[in-house]
mmCIF file of C-alpha atoms and ligand atoms in Angstrom:
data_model
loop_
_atom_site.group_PDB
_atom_site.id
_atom_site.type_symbol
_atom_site.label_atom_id
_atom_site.label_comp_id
_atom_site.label_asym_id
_atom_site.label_seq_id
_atom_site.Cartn_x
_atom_site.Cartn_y
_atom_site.Cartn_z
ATOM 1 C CA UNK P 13 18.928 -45.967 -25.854
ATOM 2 C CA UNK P 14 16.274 -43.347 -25.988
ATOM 3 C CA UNK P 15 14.105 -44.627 -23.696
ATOM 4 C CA UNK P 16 17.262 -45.347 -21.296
ATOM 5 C CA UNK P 17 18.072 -41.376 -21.191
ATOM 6 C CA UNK P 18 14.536 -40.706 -20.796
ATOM 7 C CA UNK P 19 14.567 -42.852 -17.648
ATOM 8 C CA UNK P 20 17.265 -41.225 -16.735
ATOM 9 C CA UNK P 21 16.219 -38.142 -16.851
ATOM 10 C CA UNK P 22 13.178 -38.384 -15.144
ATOM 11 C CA UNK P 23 15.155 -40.285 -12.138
ATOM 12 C CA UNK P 24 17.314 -36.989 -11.815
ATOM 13 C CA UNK P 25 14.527 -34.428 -11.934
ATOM 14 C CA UNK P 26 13.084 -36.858 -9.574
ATOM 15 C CA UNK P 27 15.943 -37.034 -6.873
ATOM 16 C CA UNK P 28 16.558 -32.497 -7.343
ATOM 17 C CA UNK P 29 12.413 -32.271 -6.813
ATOM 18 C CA UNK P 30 12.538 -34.326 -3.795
ATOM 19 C CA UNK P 31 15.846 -32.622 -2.151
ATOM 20 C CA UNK P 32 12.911 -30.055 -1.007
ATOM 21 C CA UNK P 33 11.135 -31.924 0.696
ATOM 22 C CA UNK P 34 14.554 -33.890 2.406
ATOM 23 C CA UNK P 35 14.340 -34.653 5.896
ATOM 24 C CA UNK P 36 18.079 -32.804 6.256
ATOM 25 C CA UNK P 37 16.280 -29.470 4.786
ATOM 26 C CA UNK P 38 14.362 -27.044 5.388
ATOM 27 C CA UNK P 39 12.872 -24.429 3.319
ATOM 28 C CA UNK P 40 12.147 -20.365 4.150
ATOM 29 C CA UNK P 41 10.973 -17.575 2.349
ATOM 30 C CA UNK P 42 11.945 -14.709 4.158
ATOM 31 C CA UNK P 43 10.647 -10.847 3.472
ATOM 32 C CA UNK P 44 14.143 -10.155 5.032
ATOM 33 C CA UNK P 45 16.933 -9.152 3.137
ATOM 34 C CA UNK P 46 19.469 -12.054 3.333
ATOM 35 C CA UNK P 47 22.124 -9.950 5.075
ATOM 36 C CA UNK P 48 19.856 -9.876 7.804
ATOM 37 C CA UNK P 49 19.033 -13.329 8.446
ATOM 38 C CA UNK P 50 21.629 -15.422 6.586
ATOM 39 C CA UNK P 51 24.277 -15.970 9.005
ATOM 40 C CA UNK P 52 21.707 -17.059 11.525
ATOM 41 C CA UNK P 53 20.975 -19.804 9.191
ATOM 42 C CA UNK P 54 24.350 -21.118 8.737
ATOM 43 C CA UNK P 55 25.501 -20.859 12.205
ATOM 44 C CA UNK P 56 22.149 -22.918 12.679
ATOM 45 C CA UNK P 57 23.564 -25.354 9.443
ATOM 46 C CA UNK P 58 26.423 -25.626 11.793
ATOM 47 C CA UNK P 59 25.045 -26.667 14.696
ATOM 48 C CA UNK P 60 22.191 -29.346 13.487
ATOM 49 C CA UNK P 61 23.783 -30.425 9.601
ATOM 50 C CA UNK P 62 20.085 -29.006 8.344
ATOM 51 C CA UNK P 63 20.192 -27.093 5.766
ATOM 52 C CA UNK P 64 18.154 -24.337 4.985
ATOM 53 C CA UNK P 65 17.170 -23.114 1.434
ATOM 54 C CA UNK P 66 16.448 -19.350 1.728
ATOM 55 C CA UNK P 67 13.974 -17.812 -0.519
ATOM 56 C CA UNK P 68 14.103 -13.920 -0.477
ATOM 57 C CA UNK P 69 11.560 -11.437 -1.737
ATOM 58 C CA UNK P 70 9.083 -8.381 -0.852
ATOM 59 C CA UNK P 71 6.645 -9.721 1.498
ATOM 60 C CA UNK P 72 3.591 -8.873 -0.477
ATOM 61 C CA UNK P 73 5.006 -11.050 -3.557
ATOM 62 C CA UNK P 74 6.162 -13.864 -1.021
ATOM 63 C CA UNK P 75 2.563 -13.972 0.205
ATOM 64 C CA UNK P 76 0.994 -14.149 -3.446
ATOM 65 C CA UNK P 77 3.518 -16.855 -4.257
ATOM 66 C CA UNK P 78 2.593 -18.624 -0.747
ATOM 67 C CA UNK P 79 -1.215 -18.248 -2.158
ATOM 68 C CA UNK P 80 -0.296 -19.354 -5.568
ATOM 69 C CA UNK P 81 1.977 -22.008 -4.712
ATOM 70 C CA UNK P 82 -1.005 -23.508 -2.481
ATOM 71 C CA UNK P 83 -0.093 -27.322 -0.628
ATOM 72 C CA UNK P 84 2.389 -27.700 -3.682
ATOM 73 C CA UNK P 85 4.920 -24.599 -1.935
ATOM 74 C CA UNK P 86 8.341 -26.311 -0.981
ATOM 75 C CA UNK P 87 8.312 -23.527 1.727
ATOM 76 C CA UNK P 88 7.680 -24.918 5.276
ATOM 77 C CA UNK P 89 8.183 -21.456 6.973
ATOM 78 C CA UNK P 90 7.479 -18.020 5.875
ATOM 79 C CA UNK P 91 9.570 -14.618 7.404
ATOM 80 C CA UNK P 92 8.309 -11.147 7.195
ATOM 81 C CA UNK P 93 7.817 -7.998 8.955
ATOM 82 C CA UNK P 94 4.604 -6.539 10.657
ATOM 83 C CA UNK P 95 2.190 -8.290 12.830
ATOM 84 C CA UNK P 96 -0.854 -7.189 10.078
ATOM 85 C CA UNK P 97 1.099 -8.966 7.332
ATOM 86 C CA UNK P 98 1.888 -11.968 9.741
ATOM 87 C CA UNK P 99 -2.201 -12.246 10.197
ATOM 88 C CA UNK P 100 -2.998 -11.762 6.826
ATOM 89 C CA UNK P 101 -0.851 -14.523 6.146
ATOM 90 C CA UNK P 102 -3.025 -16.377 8.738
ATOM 91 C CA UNK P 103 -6.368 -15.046 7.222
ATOM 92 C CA UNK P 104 -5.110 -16.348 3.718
ATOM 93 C CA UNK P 105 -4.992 -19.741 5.109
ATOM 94 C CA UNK P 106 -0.911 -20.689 3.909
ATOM 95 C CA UNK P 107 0.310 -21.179 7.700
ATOM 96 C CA UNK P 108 -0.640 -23.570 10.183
ATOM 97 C CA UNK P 109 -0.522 -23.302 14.356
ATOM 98 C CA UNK P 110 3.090 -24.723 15.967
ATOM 99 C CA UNK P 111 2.837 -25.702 19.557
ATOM 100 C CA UNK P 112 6.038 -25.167 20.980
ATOM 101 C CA UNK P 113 6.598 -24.584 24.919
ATOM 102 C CA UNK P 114 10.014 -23.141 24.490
ATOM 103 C CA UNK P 115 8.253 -20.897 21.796
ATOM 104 C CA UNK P 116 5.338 -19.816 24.324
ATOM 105 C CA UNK P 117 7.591 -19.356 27.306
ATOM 106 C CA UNK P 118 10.739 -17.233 25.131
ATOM 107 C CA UNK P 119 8.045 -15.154 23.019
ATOM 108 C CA UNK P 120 5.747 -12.650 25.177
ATOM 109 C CA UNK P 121 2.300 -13.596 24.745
ATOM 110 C CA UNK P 122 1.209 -10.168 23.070
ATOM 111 C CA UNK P 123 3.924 -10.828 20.199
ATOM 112 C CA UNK P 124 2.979 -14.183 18.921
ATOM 113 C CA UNK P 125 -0.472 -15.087 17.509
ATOM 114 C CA UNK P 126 -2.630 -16.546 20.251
ATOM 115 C CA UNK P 127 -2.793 -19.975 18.363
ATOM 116 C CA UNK P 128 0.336 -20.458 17.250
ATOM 117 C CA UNK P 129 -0.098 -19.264 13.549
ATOM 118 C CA UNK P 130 3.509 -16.735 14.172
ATOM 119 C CA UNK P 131 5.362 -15.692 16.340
ATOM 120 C CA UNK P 132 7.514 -12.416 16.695
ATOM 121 C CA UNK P 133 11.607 -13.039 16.051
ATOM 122 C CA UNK P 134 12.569 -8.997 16.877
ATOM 123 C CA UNK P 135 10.400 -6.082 18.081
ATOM 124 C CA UNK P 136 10.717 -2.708 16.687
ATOM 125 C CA UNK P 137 8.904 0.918 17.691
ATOM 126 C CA UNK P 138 7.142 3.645 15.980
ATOM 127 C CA UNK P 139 7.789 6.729 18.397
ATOM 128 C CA UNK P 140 7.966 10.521 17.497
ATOM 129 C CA UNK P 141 11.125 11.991 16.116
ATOM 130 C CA UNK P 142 11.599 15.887 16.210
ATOM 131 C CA UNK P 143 14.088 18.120 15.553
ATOM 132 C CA UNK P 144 16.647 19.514 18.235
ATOM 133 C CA UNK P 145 16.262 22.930 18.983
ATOM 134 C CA UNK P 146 13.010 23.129 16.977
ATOM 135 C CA UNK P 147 10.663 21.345 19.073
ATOM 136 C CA UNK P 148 10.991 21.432 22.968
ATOM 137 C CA UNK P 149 9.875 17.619 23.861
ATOM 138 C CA UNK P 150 7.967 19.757 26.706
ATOM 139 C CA UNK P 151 5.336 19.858 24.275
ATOM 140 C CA UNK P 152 5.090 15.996 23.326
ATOM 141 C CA UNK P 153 3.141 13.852 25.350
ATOM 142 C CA UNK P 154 1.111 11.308 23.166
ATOM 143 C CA UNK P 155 0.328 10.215 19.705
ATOM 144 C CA UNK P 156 -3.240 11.812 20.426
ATOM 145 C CA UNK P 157 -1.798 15.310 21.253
ATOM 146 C CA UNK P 158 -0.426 14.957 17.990
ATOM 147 C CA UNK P 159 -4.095 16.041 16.386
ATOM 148 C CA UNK P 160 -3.308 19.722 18.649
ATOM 149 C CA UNK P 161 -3.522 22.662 16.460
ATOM 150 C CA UNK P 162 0.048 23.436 17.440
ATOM 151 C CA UNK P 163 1.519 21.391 14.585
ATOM 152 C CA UNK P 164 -0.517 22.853 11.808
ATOM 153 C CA UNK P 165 1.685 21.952 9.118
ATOM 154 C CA UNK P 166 4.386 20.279 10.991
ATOM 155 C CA UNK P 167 3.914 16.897 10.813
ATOM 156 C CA UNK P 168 5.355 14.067 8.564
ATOM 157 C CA UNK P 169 4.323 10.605 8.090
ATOM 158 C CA UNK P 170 3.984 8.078 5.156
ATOM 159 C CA UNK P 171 1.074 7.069 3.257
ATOM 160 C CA UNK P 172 -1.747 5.394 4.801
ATOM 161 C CA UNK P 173 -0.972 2.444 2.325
ATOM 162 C CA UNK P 174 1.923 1.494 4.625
ATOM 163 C CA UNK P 175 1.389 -1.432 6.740
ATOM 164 C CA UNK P 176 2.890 0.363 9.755
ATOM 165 C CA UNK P 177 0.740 3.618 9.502
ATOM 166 C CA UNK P 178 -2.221 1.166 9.403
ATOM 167 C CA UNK P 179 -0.888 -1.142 12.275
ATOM 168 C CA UNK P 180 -0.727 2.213 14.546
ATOM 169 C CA UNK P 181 -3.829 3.333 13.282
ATOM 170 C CA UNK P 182 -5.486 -0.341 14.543
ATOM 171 C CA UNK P 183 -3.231 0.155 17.831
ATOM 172 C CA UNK P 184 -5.212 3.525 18.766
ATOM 173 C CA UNK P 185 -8.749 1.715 17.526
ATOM 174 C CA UNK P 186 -7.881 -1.640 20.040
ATOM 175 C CA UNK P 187 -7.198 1.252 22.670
ATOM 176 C CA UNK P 188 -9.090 4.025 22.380
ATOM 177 C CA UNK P 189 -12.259 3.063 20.692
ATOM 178 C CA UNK P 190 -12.806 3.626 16.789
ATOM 179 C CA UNK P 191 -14.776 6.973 17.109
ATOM 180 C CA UNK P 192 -12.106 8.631 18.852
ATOM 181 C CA UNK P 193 -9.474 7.500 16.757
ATOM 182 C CA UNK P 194 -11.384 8.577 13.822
ATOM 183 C CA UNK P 195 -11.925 12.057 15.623
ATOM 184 C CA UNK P 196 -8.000 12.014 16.074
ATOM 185 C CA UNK P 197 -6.741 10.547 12.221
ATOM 186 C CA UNK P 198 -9.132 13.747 10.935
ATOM 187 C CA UNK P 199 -7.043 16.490 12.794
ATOM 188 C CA UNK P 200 -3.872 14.863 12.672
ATOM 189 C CA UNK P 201 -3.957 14.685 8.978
ATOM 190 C CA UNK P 202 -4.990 18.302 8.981
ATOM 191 C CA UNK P 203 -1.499 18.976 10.783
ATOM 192 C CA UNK P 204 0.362 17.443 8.096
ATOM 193 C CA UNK P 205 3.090 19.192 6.407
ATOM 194 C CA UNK P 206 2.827 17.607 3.131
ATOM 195 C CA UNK P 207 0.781 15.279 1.463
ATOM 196 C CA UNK P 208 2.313 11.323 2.330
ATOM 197 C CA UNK P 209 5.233 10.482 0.186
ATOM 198 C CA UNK P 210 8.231 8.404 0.614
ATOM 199 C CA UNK P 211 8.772 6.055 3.380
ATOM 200 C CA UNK P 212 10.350 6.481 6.995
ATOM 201 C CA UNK P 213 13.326 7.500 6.069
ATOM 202 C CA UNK P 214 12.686 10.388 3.294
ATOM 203 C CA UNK P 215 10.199 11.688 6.239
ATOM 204 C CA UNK P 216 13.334 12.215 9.182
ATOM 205 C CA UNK P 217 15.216 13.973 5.900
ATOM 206 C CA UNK P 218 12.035 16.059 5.186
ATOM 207 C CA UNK P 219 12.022 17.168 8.999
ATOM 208 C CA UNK P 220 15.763 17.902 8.741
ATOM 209 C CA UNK P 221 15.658 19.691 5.706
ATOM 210 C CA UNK P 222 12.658 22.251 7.162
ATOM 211 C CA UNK P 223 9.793 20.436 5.432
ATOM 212 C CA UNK P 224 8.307 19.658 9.271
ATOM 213 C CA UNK P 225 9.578 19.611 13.019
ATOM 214 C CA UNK P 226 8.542 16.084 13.446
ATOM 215 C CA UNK P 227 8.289 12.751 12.437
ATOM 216 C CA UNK P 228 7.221 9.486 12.808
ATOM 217 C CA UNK P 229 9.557 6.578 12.083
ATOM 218 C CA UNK P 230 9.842 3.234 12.872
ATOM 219 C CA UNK P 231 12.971 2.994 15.335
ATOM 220 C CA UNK P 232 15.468 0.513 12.955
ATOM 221 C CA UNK P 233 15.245 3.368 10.220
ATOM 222 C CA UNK P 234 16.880 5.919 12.363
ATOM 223 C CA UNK P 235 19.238 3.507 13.965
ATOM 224 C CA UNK P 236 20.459 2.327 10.919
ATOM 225 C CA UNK P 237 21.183 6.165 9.858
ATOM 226 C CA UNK P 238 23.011 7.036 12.587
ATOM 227 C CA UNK P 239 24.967 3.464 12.132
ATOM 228 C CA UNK P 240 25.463 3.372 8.525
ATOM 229 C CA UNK P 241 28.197 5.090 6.218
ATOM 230 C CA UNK P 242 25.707 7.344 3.873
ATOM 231 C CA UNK P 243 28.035 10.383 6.111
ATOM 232 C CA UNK P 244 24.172 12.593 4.965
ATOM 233 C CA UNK P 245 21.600 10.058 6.385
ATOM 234 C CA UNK P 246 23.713 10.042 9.251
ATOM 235 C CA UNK P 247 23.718 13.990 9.626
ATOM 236 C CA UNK P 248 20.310 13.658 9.151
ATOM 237 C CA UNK P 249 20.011 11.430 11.784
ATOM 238 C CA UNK P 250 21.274 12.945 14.090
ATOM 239 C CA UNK P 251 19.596 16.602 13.784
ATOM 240 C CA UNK P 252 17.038 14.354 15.159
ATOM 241 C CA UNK P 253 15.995 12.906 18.421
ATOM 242 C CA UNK P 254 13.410 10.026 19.646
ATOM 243 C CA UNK P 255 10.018 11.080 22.130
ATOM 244 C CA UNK P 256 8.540 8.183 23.564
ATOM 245 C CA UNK P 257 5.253 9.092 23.432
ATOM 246 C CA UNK P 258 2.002 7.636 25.630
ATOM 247 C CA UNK P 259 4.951 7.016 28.368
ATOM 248 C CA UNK P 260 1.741 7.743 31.032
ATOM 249 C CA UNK P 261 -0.428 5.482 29.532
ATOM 250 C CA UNK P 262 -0.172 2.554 27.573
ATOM 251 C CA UNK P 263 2.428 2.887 25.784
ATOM 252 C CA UNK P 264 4.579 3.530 22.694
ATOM 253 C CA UNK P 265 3.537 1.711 19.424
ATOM 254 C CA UNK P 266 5.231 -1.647 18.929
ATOM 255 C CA UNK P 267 5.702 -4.176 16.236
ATOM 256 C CA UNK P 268 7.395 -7.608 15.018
ATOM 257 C CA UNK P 269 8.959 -9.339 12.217
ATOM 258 C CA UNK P 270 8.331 -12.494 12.619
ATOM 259 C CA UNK P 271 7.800 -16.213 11.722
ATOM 260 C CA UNK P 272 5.552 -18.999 10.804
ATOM 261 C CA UNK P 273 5.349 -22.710 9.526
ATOM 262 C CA UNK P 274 3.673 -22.950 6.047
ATOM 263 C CA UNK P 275 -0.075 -25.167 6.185
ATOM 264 C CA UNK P 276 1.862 -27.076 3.512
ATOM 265 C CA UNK P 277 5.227 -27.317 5.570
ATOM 266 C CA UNK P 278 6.986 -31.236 4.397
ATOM 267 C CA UNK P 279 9.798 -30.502 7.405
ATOM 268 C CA UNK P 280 8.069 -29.659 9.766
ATOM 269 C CA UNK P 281 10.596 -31.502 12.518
ATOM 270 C CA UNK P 282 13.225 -29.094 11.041
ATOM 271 C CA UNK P 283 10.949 -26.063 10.952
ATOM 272 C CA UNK P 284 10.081 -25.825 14.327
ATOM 273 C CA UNK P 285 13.479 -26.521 15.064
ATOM 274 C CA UNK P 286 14.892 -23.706 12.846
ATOM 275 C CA UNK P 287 11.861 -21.776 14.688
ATOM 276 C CA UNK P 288 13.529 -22.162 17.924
ATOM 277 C CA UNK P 289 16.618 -21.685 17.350
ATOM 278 C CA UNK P 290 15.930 -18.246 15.957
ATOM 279 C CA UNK P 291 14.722 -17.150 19.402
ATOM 280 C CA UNK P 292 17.660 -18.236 21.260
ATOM 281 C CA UNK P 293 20.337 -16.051 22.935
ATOM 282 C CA UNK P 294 22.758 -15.972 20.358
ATOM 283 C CA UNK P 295 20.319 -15.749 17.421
ATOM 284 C CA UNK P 296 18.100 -12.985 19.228
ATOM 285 C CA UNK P 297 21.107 -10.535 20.267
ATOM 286 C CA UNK P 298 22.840 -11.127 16.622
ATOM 287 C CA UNK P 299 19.331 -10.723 14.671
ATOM 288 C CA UNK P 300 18.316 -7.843 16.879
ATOM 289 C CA UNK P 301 21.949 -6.233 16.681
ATOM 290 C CA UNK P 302 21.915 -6.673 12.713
ATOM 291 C CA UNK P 303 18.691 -5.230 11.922
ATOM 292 C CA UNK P 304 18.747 -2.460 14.442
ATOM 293 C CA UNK P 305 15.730 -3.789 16.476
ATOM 294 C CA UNK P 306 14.641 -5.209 20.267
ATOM 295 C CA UNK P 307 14.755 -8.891 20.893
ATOM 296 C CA UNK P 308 11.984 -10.435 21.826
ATOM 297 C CA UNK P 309 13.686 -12.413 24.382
ATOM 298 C CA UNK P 310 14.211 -11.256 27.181
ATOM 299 C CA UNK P 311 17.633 -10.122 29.143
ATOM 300 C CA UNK P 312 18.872 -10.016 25.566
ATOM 301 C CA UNK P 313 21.418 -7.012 25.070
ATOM 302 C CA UNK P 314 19.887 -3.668 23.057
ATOM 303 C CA UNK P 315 22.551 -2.519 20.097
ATOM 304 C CA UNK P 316 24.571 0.675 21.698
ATOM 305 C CA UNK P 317 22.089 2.708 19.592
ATOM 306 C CA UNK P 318 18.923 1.553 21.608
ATOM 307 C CA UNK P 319 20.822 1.715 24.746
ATOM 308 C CA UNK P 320 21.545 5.168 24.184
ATOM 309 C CA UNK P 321 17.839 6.564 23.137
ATOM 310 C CA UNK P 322 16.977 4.638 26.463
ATOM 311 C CA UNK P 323 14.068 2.497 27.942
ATOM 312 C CA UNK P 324 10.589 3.214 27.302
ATOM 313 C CA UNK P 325 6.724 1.760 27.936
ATOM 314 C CA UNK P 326 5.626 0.067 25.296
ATOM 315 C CA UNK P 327 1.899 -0.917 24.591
ATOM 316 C CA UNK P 328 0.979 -4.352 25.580
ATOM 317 C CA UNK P 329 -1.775 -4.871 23.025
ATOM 318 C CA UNK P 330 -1.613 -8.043 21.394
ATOM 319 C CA UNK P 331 -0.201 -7.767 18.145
ATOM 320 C CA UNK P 332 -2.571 -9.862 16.634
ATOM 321 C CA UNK P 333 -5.339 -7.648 17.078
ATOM 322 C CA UNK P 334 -4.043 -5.156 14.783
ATOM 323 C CA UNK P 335 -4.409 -7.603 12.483
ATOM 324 C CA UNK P 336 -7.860 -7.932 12.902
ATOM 325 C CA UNK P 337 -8.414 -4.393 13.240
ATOM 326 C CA UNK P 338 -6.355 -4.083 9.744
ATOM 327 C CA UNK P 339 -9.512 -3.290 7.724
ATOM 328 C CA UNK P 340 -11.362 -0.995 9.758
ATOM 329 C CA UNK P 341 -7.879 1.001 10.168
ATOM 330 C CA UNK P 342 -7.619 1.041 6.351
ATOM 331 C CA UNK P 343 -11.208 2.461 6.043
ATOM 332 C CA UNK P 344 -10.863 4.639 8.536
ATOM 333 C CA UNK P 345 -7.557 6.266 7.143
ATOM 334 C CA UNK P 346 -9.598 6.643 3.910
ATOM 335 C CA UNK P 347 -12.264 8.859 5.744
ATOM 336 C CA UNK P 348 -9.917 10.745 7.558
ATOM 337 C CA UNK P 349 -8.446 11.808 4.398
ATOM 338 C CA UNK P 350 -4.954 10.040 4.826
ATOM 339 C CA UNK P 351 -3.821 9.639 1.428
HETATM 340 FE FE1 FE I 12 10.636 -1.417 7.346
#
């Protein structure tokens, strides 16, 4: 009888174990909050009876587990936000390339990796955001001017231990050269108001509150203020407006979330299917819409809020080359004295 249960047993932990790796599955961990990304995944339920396990946590943990987790992970794709996580994720070696022609021709070259390691799902910018009536945009022109001993002490901006402050930094390198954008980091940390604290939103409040005249924000943050029903972010929010800077140049600073298929994906069918479907019409205007943030597809419909702070240049760079200029941004930070 003993032995019977045992068998049992071991038959049922069997049949749950391999429900992972089902061919009707698939399985996602996703730096996204599920709010963000959850419906998408039903509606896709819906539409092809596969279901998808979701897996949410910080992206930096996510990774580690990825690591960790090695060819024994049941996740077969992994979500997250910045294109120097995305290649990190690469580097680490727990994704693999997807060749996908819908995926090529619907995502811009300079927004997927080159091999087909990820690919961006929505595109967000980091632009300038100063205060009405205390800074006349007159005087904004690029993220360069920005080191111009006119904003002694009236800058904010996160730590230099943010993946976005480093993914700008490595946007100005793959322009500009390293030695001027080391030139540039030096004085434009000597214009800050305060040393780094808090993250993009506590820096628009700091401007607000008289702590600076500008700051710099990724665009979701600030959309999500004016949209959401904290009544004192919103306020906030709007005692600000957006400067598109480098309009005459290359550019304003741009970067993804986006997606890729884990080297140990089991459903892989599934996962480039789930893949696709995330960059179709529907999925790019209701993913863009929810998070506040540009589709990567284009003729896709901004949210009111983008519509309304208008269209601007962004820089072409491919994304993945922040990636690879990750490091030498880091290190350079550190010299310039960027805590
Ligand atoms: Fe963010």
């Amino acid at each position: 009888m003993r032995i019977k249960i045992t068998m049992l047993m071991l038959l049922l932990s069997a049949s749950t174990h391999s429900s992972w790796a089902d061919s009707n599955e698939v399985n996602l961990y996703s730096a996204r909050k599920e709010a963000l990304i959850k419906p998408l995944l039903d509606e896709f339920t819906r539409e092809t009876g596969i279901k998808v396990n979701l897996v949410t946590g910080k992206a930096s943990a996510l990774l580690k587990r990825l690591v960790t987790e090695g060819r024994n992970t049941p996740a077969d794709l992994f979500i997250t936000t910045d294109a120097g996580r995305l290649h990190r994720a690469r580097e680490a070696g727990v994704l693999q390339p997807v060749s996908s022609q819908q995926l090529n021709s619907v995502v811009p070259a300079n927004l997927r990796d080159a091999d087909g390691y990820w690919y961006g799902l929505s595109q967000r910018a980091r632009p300038i955001f100063y205060v009405r009536g205390k800074v006349d945009p007159q005087q904004l022109s690029t993220y360069e001017a920005l080191a111009d001993s006119q904003w002694k002490g009236r800058i904010c901006i996160r730590s230099s231990g943010n993946i976005y402050n480093q993914s700008l930094v490595a946007s100005m390198i793959a322009n500009i050269g390293e030695m001027k954008t080391e030139a540039w980091a030096k004085a434009f940390v000597a214009n800050f108001a305060r040393p780094p604290k808090g993250g993009d939103k506590d820096q628009i409040k700091a401007a607000v509150a008289g702590l600076c005249d500008i700051a710099i924000a990724n665009t979701y943050y600030v959309a999500k203020m004016l949209t959401g029903k904290d009544q004192d972010l919103k306020k906030a929010a709007e005692a600000v407006a957006v400067f598109w800077p480098n309009q005459q140049d290359r550019g304003t600073h741009i970067n993804v979330s986006g997606i890729g298929m884990t080297s140990a994906a089991k459903n892989r069918e599934n996962a480039i299917k789930l893949m696709q479907s995330l960059v179709s019409e529907k999925a790019q205007q209701w993913y863009a819409e929810a998070n506040q943030e540009y589709p990567v597809r284009e003729g896709i419909p901004e949210s009111p809020t983008l519509q309304s702070w208008g269209e601007f240049k962004s820089d072409g760079v491919e994304l993945s080359k922040l990636g690879e200029l990750n490091a030498d941004a880091v290190r350079l930070m550190d010299r310039a004295g960027w805590k």
